mmCIF file of C-alpha atoms in Angstrom:
data_model
loop_
_atom_site.group_PDB
_atom_site.id
_atom_site.type_symbol
_atom_site.label_atom_id
_atom_site.label_comp_id
_atom_site.label_asym_id
_atom_site.label_seq_id
_atom_site.Cartn_x
_atom_site.Cartn_y
_atom_site.Cartn_z
ATOM 1 C CA MET A 1 17.106 -13.485 5.942
ATOM 2 C CA GLY A 2 17.981 -10.034 4.670
ATOM 3 C CA GLY A 3 17.346 -7.073 6.908
ATOM 4 C CA ALA A 4 19.509 -4.130 7.755
ATOM 5 C CA ASP A 5 20.791 -5.580 11.049
ATOM 6 C CA HIS A 6 22.969 -8.629 10.470
ATOM 7 C CA SER A 7 24.077 -9.058 14.098
ATOM 8 C CA SER A 8 20.905 -11.004 14.147
ATOM 9 C CA GLU A 9 21.200 -14.012 16.409
ATOM 10 C CA ALA A 10 20.286 -12.000 19.490
ATOM 11 C CA LEU A 11 17.279 -10.559 17.692
ATOM 12 C CA LEU A 12 16.246 -13.930 16.355
ATOM 13 C CA ASN A 13 16.434 -15.393 19.827
ATOM 14 C CA GLN A 14 14.555 -12.389 21.138
ATOM 15 C CA LEU A 15 11.753 -13.075 18.686
ATOM 16 C CA THR A 16 10.703 -16.367 20.210
ATOM 17 C CA LEU A 17 6.990 -15.719 20.154
ATOM 18 C CA THR A 18 4.504 -17.901 21.965
ATOM 19 C CA ARG A 19 0.772 -17.423 22.064
ATOM 20 C CA ASP A 20 0.730 -17.023 25.841
ATOM 21 C CA GLN A 21 2.633 -13.723 25.418
ATOM 22 C CA PHE A 22 -0.398 -12.303 23.599
ATOM 23 C CA ILE A 23 -3.613 -11.138 25.219
ATOM 24 C CA GLU A 24 -6.802 -10.945 23.138
ATOM 25 C CA SER A 25 -9.026 -7.955 23.861
ATOM 26 C CA ALA A 26 -12.042 -6.087 22.571
ATOM 27 C CA ALA A 27 -9.696 -4.144 20.266
ATOM 28 C CA LEU A 28 -7.191 -6.855 19.283
ATOM 29 C CA SER A 29 -7.287 -10.413 18.013
ATOM 30 C CA VAL A 30 -4.294 -12.743 17.905
ATOM 31 C CA GLU A 31 -3.611 -14.114 14.429
ATOM 32 C CA THR A 32 -1.008 -16.454 12.931
ATOM 33 C CA ILE A 33 1.636 -15.564 10.333
ATOM 34 C CA THR A 34 1.142 -17.717 7.227
ATOM 35 C CA ASP A 35 3.850 -16.360 4.896
ATOM 36 C CA VAL A 36 6.772 -13.911 4.866
ATOM 37 C CA HIS A 37 8.442 -12.560 1.729
ATOM 38 C CA HIS A 38 11.648 -10.470 1.779
ATOM 39 C CA TRP A 39 11.723 -8.277 -1.323
ATOM 40 C CA CYS A 40 15.149 -6.828 -0.558
ATOM 41 C CA ASP A 41 17.306 -5.863 2.413
ATOM 42 C CA GLY A 42 14.971 -3.071 3.434
ATOM 43 C CA LEU A 43 11.525 -4.350 2.501
ATOM 44 C CA PHE A 44 9.329 -7.336 3.343
ATOM 45 C CA SER A 45 5.709 -8.402 3.316
ATOM 46 C CA LEU A 46 3.827 -10.748 5.587
ATOM 47 C CA LYS A 47 0.528 -12.582 5.462
ATOM 48 C CA MET A 48 -1.602 -13.609 8.408
ATOM 49 C CA THR A 49 -4.833 -15.418 9.121
ATOM 50 C CA ARG A 50 -7.990 -13.368 8.707
ATOM 51 C CA PRO A 51 -10.791 -13.559 11.277
ATOM 52 C CA ALA A 52 -14.156 -14.431 9.753
ATOM 53 C CA SER A 53 -15.574 -11.225 11.240
ATOM 54 C CA PHE A 54 -12.887 -8.921 9.780
ATOM 55 C CA ARG A 55 -14.284 -6.625 7.077
ATOM 56 C CA PHE A 56 -12.521 -3.684 5.442
ATOM 57 C CA ARG A 57 -12.813 -1.326 2.502
ATOM 58 C CA SER A 58 -10.026 -1.472 -0.058
ATOM 59 C CA GLY A 59 -7.445 1.176 0.889
ATOM 60 C CA GLU A 60 -8.010 1.116 4.660
ATOM 61 C CA PHE A 61 -5.388 0.544 7.354
ATOM 62 C CA VAL A 62 -5.400 -1.329 10.646
ATOM 63 C CA MET A 63 -3.123 -1.728 13.663
ATOM 64 C CA ILE A 64 -0.799 -4.742 13.827
ATOM 65 C CA GLY A 65 1.976 -5.531 16.275
ATOM 66 C CA LEU A 66 3.749 -7.626 18.883
ATOM 67 C CA PRO A 67 4.023 -7.603 22.682
ATOM 68 C CA GLY A 68 6.348 -4.820 23.840
ATOM 69 C CA ASP A 69 9.117 -5.151 26.413
ATOM 70 C CA ASN A 70 6.595 -4.213 29.097
ATOM 71 C CA GLY A 71 4.152 -6.881 27.922
ATOM 72 C CA LYS A 72 1.740 -4.333 26.495
ATOM 73 C CA PRO A 73 0.932 -4.465 22.765
ATOM 74 C CA LEU A 74 3.356 -2.489 20.588
ATOM 75 C CA LEU A 75 1.255 -1.475 17.586
ATOM 76 C CA ARG A 76 1.704 0.441 14.324
ATOM 77 C CA ALA A 77 -0.744 1.364 11.567
ATOM 78 C CA TYR A 78 -0.360 -0.641 8.353
ATOM 79 C CA SER A 79 -2.408 -0.404 5.171
ATOM 80 C CA VAL A 80 -3.931 -3.704 4.094
ATOM 81 C CA ALA A 81 -2.259 -4.797 0.844
ATOM 82 C CA SER A 82 -4.497 -7.774 0.139
ATOM 83 C CA PRO A 83 -7.788 -7.480 -1.751
ATOM 84 C CA SER A 84 -10.944 -7.395 0.358
ATOM 85 C CA TYR A 85 -11.987 -10.877 -0.794
ATOM 86 C CA ALA A 86 -8.700 -12.600 0.188
ATOM 87 C CA GLU A 87 -8.739 -15.290 2.862
ATOM 88 C CA GLU A 88 -5.507 -13.927 4.356
ATOM 89 C CA LEU A 89 -4.438 -10.385 5.225
ATOM 90 C CA GLU A 90 -1.215 -9.043 3.703
ATOM 91 C CA PHE A 91 0.938 -6.091 4.800
ATOM 92 C CA LEU A 92 4.045 -4.428 3.341
ATOM 93 C CA SER A 93 6.727 -3.089 5.682
ATOM 94 C CA ILE A 94 10.127 -1.451 5.678
ATOM 95 C CA LYS A 95 12.889 -2.733 7.960
ATOM 96 C CA VAL A 96 14.115 -0.168 10.456
ATOM 97 C CA PRO A 97 17.160 -1.456 12.390
ATOM 98 C CA ASP A 98 16.309 0.520 15.534
ATOM 99 C CA GLY A 99 12.547 0.680 15.006
ATOM 100 C CA PRO A 100 10.678 -0.460 18.132
ATOM 101 C CA LEU A 101 8.426 -2.742 16.069
ATOM 102 C CA THR A 102 10.017 -3.369 12.663
ATOM 103 C CA SER A 103 13.417 -4.271 14.153
ATOM 104 C CA ARG A 104 11.632 -7.354 15.522
ATOM 105 C CA LEU A 105 8.840 -7.789 12.989
ATOM 106 C CA GLN A 106 11.303 -8.332 10.130
ATOM 107 C CA TYR A 107 12.388 -11.633 11.751
ATOM 108 C CA ILE A 108 8.877 -13.017 12.116
ATOM 109 C CA GLN A 109 8.257 -16.529 10.743
ATOM 110 C CA PRO A 110 5.247 -18.514 9.514
ATOM 111 C CA GLY A 111 3.478 -19.969 12.511
ATOM 112 C CA ASP A 112 4.289 -17.031 14.795
ATOM 113 C CA PRO A 113 1.424 -15.157 16.494
ATOM 114 C CA ILE A 114 0.773 -11.461 15.811
ATOM 115 C CA TYR A 115 -1.677 -8.819 16.985
ATOM 116 C CA LEU A 116 -4.354 -7.562 14.584
ATOM 117 C CA GLY A 117 -6.612 -4.606 15.345
ATOM 118 C CA LYS A 118 -10.326 -5.198 14.885
ATOM 119 C CA LYS A 119 -11.238 -1.778 13.449
ATOM 120 C CA PRO A 120 -9.863 -0.895 10.008
ATOM 121 C CA THR A 121 -10.307 2.719 8.957
ATOM 122 C CA GLY A 122 -8.902 5.355 6.635
ATOM 123 C CA THR A 123 -9.473 7.958 3.943
ATOM 124 C CA LEU A 124 -7.689 6.277 1.000
ATOM 125 C CA VAL A 125 -10.986 4.827 -0.175
ATOM 126 C CA THR A 126 -13.162 5.349 -3.230
ATOM 127 C CA ASP A 127 -16.007 6.584 -0.986
ATOM 128 C CA ALA A 128 -13.957 9.760 -0.478
ATOM 129 C CA LEU A 129 -13.717 10.457 -4.232
ATOM 130 C CA LEU A 130 -16.195 12.014 -6.618
ATOM 131 C CA PRO A 131 -17.039 10.012 -9.766
ATOM 132 C CA GLY A 132 -14.445 10.382 -12.532
ATOM 133 C CA LYS A 133 -12.873 8.808 -15.592
ATOM 134 C CA ARG A 134 -9.273 8.109 -14.539
ATOM 135 C CA LEU A 135 -7.964 7.077 -11.124
ATOM 136 C CA PHE A 136 -4.289 7.820 -10.459
ATOM 137 C CA MET A 137 -2.706 6.069 -7.472
ATOM 138 C CA LEU A 138 0.603 7.831 -6.750
ATOM 139 C CA SER A 139 2.885 6.036 -4.280
ATOM 140 C CA THR A 140 6.432 5.970 -2.969
ATOM 141 C CA GLY A 141 7.985 3.050 -1.072
ATOM 142 C CA THR A 142 5.547 1.107 1.093
ATOM 143 C CA GLY A 143 2.852 3.613 0.092
ATOM 144 C CA LEU A 144 2.042 1.089 -2.630
ATOM 145 C CA ALA A 145 0.340 -1.191 -0.078
ATOM 146 C CA PRO A 146 -3.214 0.244 -0.075
ATOM 147 C CA PHE A 147 -3.140 0.450 -3.869
ATOM 148 C CA MET A 148 -2.396 -3.284 -4.077
ATOM 149 C CA SER A 149 -5.755 -3.773 -2.397
ATOM 150 C CA LEU A 150 -7.596 -1.191 -4.488
ATOM 151 C CA VAL A 151 -6.181 -2.284 -7.858
ATOM 152 C CA ARG A 152 -7.610 -5.782 -7.294
ATOM 153 C CA ASP A 153 -11.076 -4.531 -6.336
ATOM 154 C CA PRO A 154 -13.617 -5.090 -9.163
ATOM 155 C CA GLU A 155 -15.713 -2.145 -7.928
ATOM 156 C CA VAL A 156 -12.848 0.243 -8.744
ATOM 157 C CA TYR A 157 -13.100 -0.747 -12.407
ATOM 158 C CA GLN A 158 -16.838 -0.125 -12.379
ATOM 159 C CA MET A 159 -16.139 3.439 -11.224
ATOM 160 C CA PHE A 160 -13.238 4.385 -13.522
ATOM 161 C CA GLU A 161 -12.300 3.859 -17.167
ATOM 162 C CA GLU A 162 -8.575 3.684 -16.366
ATOM 163 C CA VAL A 163 -6.752 2.761 -13.156
ATOM 164 C CA ILE A 164 -3.137 4.005 -13.158
ATOM 165 C CA VAL A 165 -0.763 2.726 -10.451
ATOM 166 C CA VAL A 166 2.466 4.712 -10.055
ATOM 167 C CA HIS A 167 5.239 3.436 -7.763
ATOM 168 C CA SER A 168 8.419 5.444 -7.177
ATOM 169 C CA VAL A 169 11.393 3.901 -5.350
ATOM 170 C CA ARG A 170 15.116 4.587 -5.056
ATOM 171 C CA HIS A 171 16.339 1.167 -6.226
ATOM 172 C CA VAL A 172 14.911 -1.399 -8.647
ATOM 173 C CA ALA A 173 14.884 -4.121 -5.968
ATOM 174 C CA GLU A 174 12.376 -2.038 -3.985
ATOM 175 C CA LEU A 175 9.677 -2.417 -6.671
ATOM 176 C CA ALA A 176 7.533 -4.771 -4.600
ATOM 177 C CA TYR A 177 4.830 -6.688 -6.490
ATOM 178 C CA ARG A 178 6.453 -5.636 -9.780
ATOM 179 C CA GLU A 179 5.884 -8.946 -11.589
ATOM 180 C CA LEU A 180 2.238 -9.106 -10.541
ATOM 181 C CA LEU A 181 1.605 -5.544 -11.663
ATOM 182 C CA GLU A 182 3.538 -5.947 -14.922
ATOM 183 C CA SER A 183 1.346 -8.967 -15.701
ATOM 184 C CA ARG A 184 -1.707 -6.739 -15.158
ATOM 185 C CA LEU A 185 -2.761 -8.912 -12.218
ATOM 186 C CA GLU A 186 -2.730 -12.131 -14.217
ATOM 187 C CA GLY A 187 -4.668 -14.905 -12.548
ATOM 188 C CA ASP A 188 -6.741 -12.604 -10.352
ATOM 189 C CA PRO A 189 -9.927 -14.553 -9.541
ATOM 190 C CA LEU A 190 -12.372 -11.622 -9.642
ATOM 191 C CA LEU A 191 -11.080 -9.212 -12.293
ATOM 192 C CA GLU A 192 -12.347 -9.531 -15.855
ATOM 193 C CA ASP A 193 -9.864 -9.347 -18.735
ATOM 194 C CA GLU A 194 -11.396 -6.007 -19.775
ATOM 195 C CA ASP A 195 -10.719 -4.667 -16.262
ATOM 196 C CA ARG A 196 -7.106 -5.825 -16.329
ATOM 197 C CA ALA A 197 -6.626 -4.226 -19.751
ATOM 198 C CA ARG A 198 -7.548 -0.843 -18.247
ATOM 199 C CA MET A 199 -4.965 -1.092 -15.457
ATOM 200 C CA ILE A 200 -1.738 0.818 -16.179
ATOM 201 C CA TYR A 201 1.397 0.267 -14.068
ATOM 202 C CA ILE A 202 4.147 2.898 -14.030
ATOM 203 C CA PRO A 203 7.200 2.004 -11.911
ATOM 204 C CA THR A 204 9.912 4.654 -11.667
ATOM 205 C CA VAL A 205 13.355 4.534 -10.025
ATOM 206 C CA THR A 206 15.297 7.556 -8.786
ATOM 207 C CA ARG A 207 18.815 6.264 -8.015
ATOM 208 C CA GLU A 208 19.525 3.510 -10.568
ATOM 209 C CA PRO A 209 19.214 3.077 -14.335
ATOM 210 C CA PHE A 210 15.726 1.855 -15.284
ATOM 211 C CA HIS A 211 13.342 2.239 -18.197
ATOM 212 C CA THR A 212 11.559 4.997 -16.267
ATOM 213 C CA THR A 213 13.537 7.248 -13.947
ATOM 214 C CA GLY A 214 12.816 10.301 -11.863
ATOM 215 C CA ARG A 215 10.394 11.365 -9.191
ATOM 216 C CA ILE A 216 6.651 11.283 -9.771
ATOM 217 C CA GLN A 217 6.515 15.079 -10.078
ATOM 218 C CA ALA A 218 8.951 14.895 -13.014
ATOM 219 C CA LEU A 219 6.678 12.353 -14.730
ATOM 220 C CA ILE A 220 3.707 14.675 -14.221
ATOM 221 C CA ASP A 221 5.559 17.736 -15.477
ATOM 222 C CA ASP A 222 6.996 16.168 -18.645
ATOM 223 C CA GLY A 223 3.903 14.107 -19.476
ATOM 224 C CA ARG A 224 5.363 10.611 -19.029
ATOM 225 C CA LEU A 225 2.709 9.892 -16.404
ATOM 226 C CA PHE A 226 0.028 10.125 -19.089
ATOM 227 C CA ALA A 227 1.847 8.446 -21.991
ATOM 228 C CA GLN A 228 -0.059 5.132 -21.784
ATOM 229 C CA SER A 229 -3.442 6.697 -21.056
ATOM 230 C CA LYS A 230 -6.090 7.095 -23.715
ATOM 231 C CA GLY A 231 -7.128 10.369 -22.071
ATOM 232 C CA PRO A 232 -5.558 13.841 -21.953
ATOM 233 C CA LYS A 233 -1.793 14.114 -21.461
ATOM 234 C CA HIS A 234 -2.240 16.228 -18.353
ATOM 235 C CA PHE A 235 -4.403 16.309 -15.226
ATOM 236 C CA VAL A 236 -8.040 17.327 -15.704
ATOM 237 C CA PRO A 237 -9.699 18.137 -12.334
ATOM 238 C CA GLU A 238 -13.182 17.569 -13.731
ATOM 239 C CA GLU A 239 -12.381 13.993 -14.807
ATOM 240 C CA ASP A 240 -9.279 12.775 -12.954
ATOM 241 C CA ARG A 241 -9.134 11.466 -9.392
ATOM 242 C CA VAL A 242 -5.911 11.014 -7.459
ATOM 243 C CA MET A 243 -4.867 9.032 -4.387
ATOM 244 C CA LEU A 244 -1.550 9.793 -2.654
ATOM 245 C CA CYS A 245 0.376 7.481 -0.329
ATOM 246 C CA GLY A 246 4.050 7.699 0.614
ATOM 247 C CA SER A 247 6.356 9.799 2.735
ATOM 248 C CA MET A 248 4.961 12.829 4.526
ATOM 249 C CA ALA A 249 6.986 15.175 2.321
ATOM 250 C CA MET A 250 5.789 13.457 -0.860
ATOM 251 C CA ILE A 251 2.143 13.680 0.170
ATOM 252 C CA LYS A 252 2.357 17.346 1.152
ATOM 253 C CA ASP A 253 4.194 18.300 -2.048
ATOM 254 C CA HIS A 254 1.767 16.498 -4.348
ATOM 255 C CA ALA A 255 -1.298 17.679 -2.441
ATOM 256 C CA ALA A 256 -0.112 21.277 -2.853
ATOM 257 C CA ASP A 257 0.575 20.669 -6.566
ATOM 258 C CA LEU A 258 -2.887 19.199 -7.106
ATOM 259 C CA GLU A 259 -4.545 22.088 -5.293
ATOM 260 C CA ARG A 260 -2.673 24.529 -7.541
ATOM 261 C CA ARG A 261 -4.140 22.623 -10.488
ATOM 262 C CA GLY A 262 -7.687 23.064 -9.179
ATOM 263 C CA PHE A 263 -8.184 19.760 -7.320
ATOM 264 C CA GLU A 264 -10.020 19.664 -3.988
ATOM 265 C CA GLU A 265 -9.209 17.147 -1.250
ATOM 266 C CA GLY A 266 -11.941 14.665 -0.360
ATOM 267 C CA ALA A 267 -12.953 12.881 2.822
ATOM 268 C CA ASN A 268 -15.380 10.134 3.771
ATOM 269 C CA ASN A 269 -18.059 12.684 4.605
ATOM 270 C CA LYS A 270 -17.271 15.017 1.695
ATOM 271 C CA PRO A 271 -15.940 13.356 -1.483
ATOM 272 C CA GLY A 272 -13.425 15.324 -3.533
ATOM 273 C CA GLN A 273 -11.016 15.018 -6.433
ATOM 274 C CA PHE A 274 -8.002 13.681 -4.529
ATOM 275 C CA VAL A 275 -7.403 11.927 -1.217
ATOM 276 C CA ILE A 276 -4.502 11.299 1.144
ATOM 277 C CA GLU A 277 -4.232 9.166 4.286
ATOM 278 C CA ARG A 278 -4.677 11.812 6.958
ATOM 279 C CA ALA A 279 -3.732 9.439 9.781
ATOM 280 C CA PHE A 280 -0.204 9.096 8.378
ATOM 281 C CA VAL A 281 0.319 12.797 7.694
ATOM 282 C CA GLY A 282 -1.143 14.509 10.729
#
């Protein structure tokens, strides 16, 4: 099954989930896992049923989880990776051997129940950005998740002339959704061909040979980030908009770099030129 902990029989037995262990509430519904995909030893995605009443904006996050040892819900915030029109909800997760939730969640199977929060929220949304020409989505690791929702949202392509998705990982195997992104979202039911043609995917790997290597900051500094764009070969605060999602250090470093370049951070109540997910950074 993959996963970092291979002494797994105890964990597998521990993850015998029955619906009577879950308690629906005003804040939580109980959904059913429909699919699980293990990208590599440290990364997996899962899909679950979507309540008819569940609405979200592309880029938002929601709480998901399992019953804890004390019977109370053990919840973590996860960005929704599926597009807003999808019938199922998809989430991307790392596997943490001693993580209270992911040490168990990584062994979940189709048919198992799972908690889903009823109130999605977040600042990684287009409402928090001023109008612009290019939208850069800069991500590391599982930070790609909200951008997988946004990049399949037709409204994003009505707002921007180019949509540039950048995903930095340590190893090639960690490039989740690589084939879908390399195909420019082939087969997407709502995107027009002209939309897909304006989507640019830039994967970069830091610890293995690959056609693009180095951290995102290196790609910005030497211009590789802009090589496929029809626009300027550098950031232009008046025209470019940036979303950041990844590790806390990555977000803080890039936010500081953007501010030095004249970008102002946006929020739902005051749109700006770049946004981060405040809930994950503090």
